[in-house]
PDB file of C-alpha atoms in Angstrom:
ATOM      1  CA  UNK Z   1       0.077   0.293  -0.054  1.00 84.00           C
ATOM      2  CA  UNK Z   2       1.486   3.288  -0.733  1.00 88.00           C
ATOM      3  CA  UNK Z   3       1.691   6.513   1.616  1.00 86.00           C
ATOM      4  CA  UNK Z   4      -0.943   8.190   0.225  1.00 91.00           C
ATOM      5  CA  UNK Z   5      -3.666   4.828   0.116  1.00 94.00           C
ATOM      6  CA  UNK Z   6      -2.591   4.644   3.690  1.00 96.00           C
ATOM      7  CA  UNK Z   7      -3.321   8.450   4.752  1.00 95.00           C
ATOM      8  CA  UNK Z   8      -6.571   8.097   3.001  1.00 96.00           C
ATOM      9  CA  UNK Z   9      -7.402   4.666   4.770  1.00 97.00           C
ATOM     10  CA  UNK Z  10      -6.839   6.315   7.985  1.00 97.00           C
ATOM     11  CA  UNK Z  11      -8.567   9.182   7.211  1.00 97.00           C
ATOM     12  CA  UNK Z  12     -11.451   6.648   6.106  1.00 97.00           C
ATOM     13  CA  UNK Z  13     -11.127   4.694   9.213  1.00 97.00           C
ATOM     14  CA  UNK Z  14     -11.166   7.561  11.971  1.00 97.00           C
ATOM     15  CA  UNK Z  15     -14.566   9.206  10.369  1.00 96.00           C
ATOM     16  CA  UNK Z  16     -16.254   5.585  10.252  1.00 96.00           C
ATOM     17  CA  UNK Z  17     -15.197   5.185  13.636  1.00 96.00           C
ATOM     18  CA  UNK Z  18     -16.295   8.853  14.649  1.00 94.00           C
ATOM     19  CA  UNK Z  19     -19.683   7.638  13.078  1.00 94.00           C
ATOM     20  CA  UNK Z  20     -20.315   4.502  14.677  1.00 95.00           C
ATOM     21  CA  UNK Z  21     -23.727   4.591  16.884  1.00 93.00           C
ATOM     22  CA  UNK Z  22     -22.650   4.202  20.670  1.00 90.00           C
ATOM     23  CA  UNK Z  23     -25.929   2.866  22.080  1.00 91.00           C
ATOM     24  CA  UNK Z  24     -28.225   3.970  24.724  1.00 93.00           C
ATOM     25  CA  UNK Z  25     -27.195   0.803  27.361  1.00 94.00           C
ATOM     26  CA  UNK Z  26     -24.990   1.530  30.670  1.00 93.00           C
ATOM     27  CA  UNK Z  27     -22.197   1.746  28.135  1.00 93.00           C
ATOM     28  CA  UNK Z  28     -23.412   3.864  26.284  1.00 92.00           C
ATOM     29  CA  UNK Z  29     -21.219   7.524  27.127  1.00 92.00           C
ATOM     30  CA  UNK Z  30     -18.217   5.056  28.006  1.00 92.00           C
ATOM     31  CA  UNK Z  31     -18.121   3.708  24.564  1.00 94.00           C
ATOM     32  CA  UNK Z  32     -18.917   7.049  22.983  1.00 93.00           C
ATOM     33  CA  UNK Z  33     -15.860   8.019  24.470  1.00 93.00           C
ATOM     34  CA  UNK Z  34     -13.867   5.184  23.513  1.00 94.00           C
ATOM     35  CA  UNK Z  35     -14.916   5.615  19.838  1.00 95.00           C
ATOM     36  CA  UNK Z  36     -13.799   9.447  19.887  1.00 95.00           C
ATOM     37  CA  UNK Z  37     -10.595   9.170  21.034  1.00 95.00           C
ATOM     38  CA  UNK Z  38     -10.173   6.022  18.748  1.00 96.00           C
ATOM     39  CA  UNK Z  39     -10.857   8.392  16.390  1.00 97.00           C
ATOM     40  CA  UNK Z  40      -8.619  10.892  17.771  1.00 97.00           C
ATOM     41  CA  UNK Z  41      -6.059   7.711  17.812  1.00 97.00           C
ATOM     42  CA  UNK Z  42      -6.553   6.818  13.921  1.00 98.00           C
ATOM     43  CA  UNK Z  43      -6.485  11.404  13.255  1.00 98.00           C
ATOM     44  CA  UNK Z  44      -3.150  11.035  14.436  1.00 97.00           C
ATOM     45  CA  UNK Z  45      -2.118   7.914  11.613  1.00 97.00           C
ATOM     46  CA  UNK Z  46      -2.730   9.822   9.113  1.00 97.00           C
ATOM     47  CA  UNK Z  47      -1.594  13.140  10.148  1.00 96.00           C
ATOM     48  CA  UNK Z  48       1.766  10.544  10.392  1.00 95.00           C
ATOM     49  CA  UNK Z  49       1.091   8.795   6.925  1.00 94.00           C
ATOM     50  CA  UNK Z  50       1.032  12.392   5.807  1.00 94.00           C
ATOM     51  CA  UNK Z  51       3.941  13.656   6.451  1.00 92.00           C
ATOM     52  CA  UNK Z  52       5.376  11.136   5.660  1.00 90.00           C
ATOM     53  CA  UNK Z  53       3.735  10.848   2.259  1.00 89.00           C
ATOM     54  CA  UNK Z  54       4.088  14.486   1.619  1.00 85.00           C
ATOM     55  CA  UNK Z  55       8.569  14.247   2.852  1.00 86.00           C
ATOM     56  CA  UNK Z  56       9.076  11.052   0.551  1.00 82.00           C
ATOM     57  CA  UNK Z  57      11.512  13.049  -1.398  1.00 80.00           C
ATOM     58  CA  UNK Z  58      13.529  14.413   1.495  1.00 82.00           C
ATOM     59  CA  UNK Z  59      13.923  10.722   2.557  1.00 83.00           C
ATOM     60  CA  UNK Z  60      13.597  12.058   6.248  1.00 84.00           C
ATOM     61  CA  UNK Z  61      14.431   9.052   8.696  1.00 82.00           C
ATOM     62  CA  UNK Z  62      11.768  11.010  11.526  1.00 84.00           C
ATOM     63  CA  UNK Z  63       7.802  11.087  10.573  1.00 81.00           C
ATOM     64  CA  UNK Z  64       6.539  11.186  14.176  1.00 92.00           C
ATOM     65  CA  UNK Z  65       4.449  14.756  13.568  1.00 95.00           C
ATOM     66  CA  UNK Z  66       5.840  16.580  17.089  1.00 95.00           C
ATOM     67  CA  UNK Z  67       9.185  16.607  15.702  1.00 93.00           C
ATOM     68  CA  UNK Z  68       8.788  17.337  11.581  1.00 93.00           C
ATOM     69  CA  UNK Z  69       6.094  19.909  12.937  1.00 95.00           C
ATOM     70  CA  UNK Z  70       8.345  21.193  15.588  1.00 94.00           C
ATOM     71  CA  UNK Z  71       9.439  25.273  14.023  1.00 93.00           C
ATOM     72  CA  UNK Z  72      13.025  24.084  14.637  1.00 93.00           C
ATOM     73  CA  UNK Z  73      11.980  21.006  12.627  1.00 90.00           C
ATOM     74  CA  UNK Z  74      13.709  20.137   8.755  1.00 90.00           C
ATOM     75  CA  UNK Z  75      13.175  22.978   6.255  1.00 91.00           C
ATOM     76  CA  UNK Z  76      11.235  21.976   4.026  1.00 89.00           C
ATOM     77  CA  UNK Z  77       8.061  23.726   1.710  1.00 88.00           C
ATOM     78  CA  UNK Z  78       5.934  21.180   2.642  1.00 89.00           C
ATOM     79  CA  UNK Z  79       5.977  21.462   6.441  1.00 92.00           C
ATOM     80  CA  UNK Z  80       6.407  24.604   6.286  1.00 93.00           C
ATOM     81  CA  UNK Z  81       3.196  24.911   5.186  1.00 93.00           C
ATOM     82  CA  UNK Z  82       1.442  22.545   7.923  1.00 95.00           C
ATOM     83  CA  UNK Z  83       3.796  24.892  10.136  1.00 96.00           C
ATOM     84  CA  UNK Z  84       1.759  28.000   9.134  1.00 96.00           C
ATOM     85  CA  UNK Z  85      -1.550  25.635   9.230  1.00 96.00           C
ATOM     86  CA  UNK Z  86      -0.916  24.238  12.711  1.00 97.00           C
ATOM     87  CA  UNK Z  87       0.115  27.990  14.267  1.00 96.00           C
ATOM     88  CA  UNK Z  88      -3.602  29.117  13.147  1.00 97.00           C
ATOM     89  CA  UNK Z  89      -5.787  28.950  16.245  1.00 96.00           C
ATOM     90  CA  UNK Z  90      -9.353  28.367  13.677  1.00 96.00           C
ATOM     91  CA  UNK Z  91      -7.034  25.225  11.458  1.00 97.00           C
ATOM     92  CA  UNK Z  92      -7.759  21.794  11.193  1.00 97.00           C
ATOM     93  CA  UNK Z  93      -4.556  21.031  12.532  1.00 97.00           C
ATOM     94  CA  UNK Z  94      -4.037  23.358  15.626  1.00 97.00           C
ATOM     95  CA  UNK Z  95      -6.971  21.756  17.005  1.00 97.00           C
ATOM     96  CA  UNK Z  96      -5.588  18.450  16.597  1.00 97.00           C
ATOM     97  CA  UNK Z  97      -2.409  19.237  17.982  1.00 97.00           C
ATOM     98  CA  UNK Z  98      -4.429  20.536  20.998  1.00 96.00           C
ATOM     99  CA  UNK Z  99      -6.695  17.120  21.586  1.00 96.00           C
ATOM    100  CA  UNK Z 100      -3.724  14.884  20.551  1.00 96.00           C
ATOM    101  CA  UNK Z 101      -1.623  16.703  23.775  1.00 95.00           C
ATOM    102  CA  UNK Z 102      -4.911  16.138  25.549  1.00 94.00           C
ATOM    103  CA  UNK Z 103      -5.306  12.325  24.288  1.00 95.00           C
ATOM    104  CA  UNK Z 104      -1.549  11.477  25.590  1.00 94.00           C
ATOM    105  CA  UNK Z 105      -2.597  13.485  29.085  1.00 92.00           C
ATOM    106  CA  UNK Z 106      -3.830  11.317  31.621  1.00 91.00           C
ATOM    107  CA  UNK Z 107      -7.640  13.008  31.209  1.00 90.00           C
ATOM    108  CA  UNK Z 108      -7.370  11.583  28.192  1.00 88.00           C
ATOM    109  CA  UNK Z 109      -8.946  13.408  24.989  1.00 90.00           C
ATOM    110  CA  UNK Z 110     -12.887  12.640  25.498  1.00 86.00           C
ATOM    111  CA  UNK Z 111     -14.950  13.875  28.440  1.00 78.00           C
ATOM    112  CA  UNK Z 112     -17.971  12.965  30.427  1.00 71.00           C
ATOM    113  CA  UNK Z 113     -20.997  15.672  30.153  1.00 64.00           C
ATOM    114  CA  UNK Z 114     -21.252  17.601  33.223  1.00 54.00           C
ATOM    115  CA  UNK Z 115     -24.369  16.651  34.895  1.00 53.00           C
ATOM    116  CA  UNK Z 116     -24.653  19.713  37.291  1.00 52.00           C
ATOM    117  CA  UNK Z 117     -27.730  21.156  36.771  1.00 51.00           C
ATOM    118  CA  UNK Z 118     -26.884  24.570  38.375  1.00 57.00           C
ATOM    119  CA  UNK Z 119     -24.234  25.334  35.470  1.00 53.00           C
ATOM    120  CA  UNK Z 120     -25.117  26.689  32.311  1.00 52.00           C
ATOM    121  CA  UNK Z 121     -24.627  25.193  28.894  1.00 50.00           C
ATOM    122  CA  UNK Z 122     -22.329  27.428  26.671  1.00 49.00           C
ATOM    123  CA  UNK Z 123     -24.347  26.581  23.227  1.00 42.00           C
ATOM    124  CA  UNK Z 124     -22.049  26.980  20.509  1.00 39.00           C
ATOM    125  CA  UNK Z 125     -20.008  24.249  22.688  1.00 45.00           C
ATOM    126  CA  UNK Z 126     -19.560  20.733  19.712  1.00 61.00           C
ATOM    127  CA  UNK Z 127     -19.070  17.718  21.057  1.00 89.00           C
ATOM    128  CA  UNK Z 128     -15.693  16.261  20.461  1.00 93.00           C
ATOM    129  CA  UNK Z 129     -17.925  13.883  17.622  1.00 94.00           C
ATOM    130  CA  UNK Z 130     -18.495  16.753  15.935  1.00 95.00           C
ATOM    131  CA  UNK Z 131     -15.834  18.397  16.013  1.00 96.00           C
ATOM    132  CA  UNK Z 132     -13.910  15.367  15.095  1.00 97.00           C
ATOM    133  CA  UNK Z 133     -16.257  15.581  12.045  1.00 96.00           C
ATOM    134  CA  UNK Z 134     -15.755  18.822  11.302  1.00 97.00           C
ATOM    135  CA  UNK Z 135     -12.071  19.086  11.668  1.00 97.00           C
ATOM    136  CA  UNK Z 136     -11.789  15.807   9.494  1.00 97.00           C
ATOM    137  CA  UNK Z 137     -13.480  16.842   6.525  1.00 96.00           C
ATOM    138  CA  UNK Z 138     -10.939  20.052   7.162  1.00 96.00           C
ATOM    139  CA  UNK Z 139      -8.055  17.801   6.786  1.00 96.00           C
ATOM    140  CA  UNK Z 140      -9.185  16.290   3.495  1.00 95.00           C
ATOM    141  CA  UNK Z 141      -9.743  19.506   1.655  1.00 93.00           C
ATOM    142  CA  UNK Z 142      -6.230  20.899   2.981  1.00 91.00           C
ATOM    143  CA  UNK Z 143      -4.187  17.142   1.858  1.00 92.00           C
ATOM    144  CA  UNK Z 144      -5.681  17.263  -1.570  1.00 87.00           C
ATOM    145  CA  UNK Z 145      -4.321  21.024  -1.739  1.00 83.00           C
ATOM    146  CA  UNK Z 146      -1.128  19.973  -0.609  1.00 83.00           C
ATOM    147  CA  UNK Z 147      -0.656  17.194  -2.606  1.00 81.00           C
ATOM    148  CA  UNK Z 148      -1.145  19.096  -5.824  1.00 77.00           C
ATOM    149  CA  UNK Z 149       1.712  21.926  -4.929  1.00 68.00           C
ATOM    150  CA  UNK Z 150       3.704  18.438  -3.739  1.00 60.00           C
ATOM    151  CA  UNK Z 151       2.535  17.566  -6.840  1.00 59.00           C
ATOM    152  CA  UNK Z 152       4.197  20.233  -8.830  1.00 53.00           C
ATOM    153  CA  UNK Z 153       7.365  20.095  -7.354  1.00 49.00           C
TER     154      UNK Z 153
END
């Protein structure tokens, strides 16, 4: 399988996982959290696959996103484009980096709904599942553009 195919496969699997129903039994909340965190983990694998894909010509020894997208990472146009995207607070890559830090923390990324009637819910906050779907779609659009640029080189 090519890097491009693997990236596509991982994005597709992440999307499939996050759209699976969590059910309505006593395990529904835990299942929902597991699906969300599993989809995030697949999204991380897809990001690393994408980085291998767009840096193949450079023959880098490293493919971990934290290393390649760090400011002191390799000086490649594709990586700089992604670094710039990651620095934009509203971008899918910034969102993903924040979520991956949470995923790898002791608290994890998935959250239980607050069951405190005294708290006021914020209407603009969407749940992790919807954020994942939105950012997966944004990533797929950006990846298409990045691939076109990469092919031009």
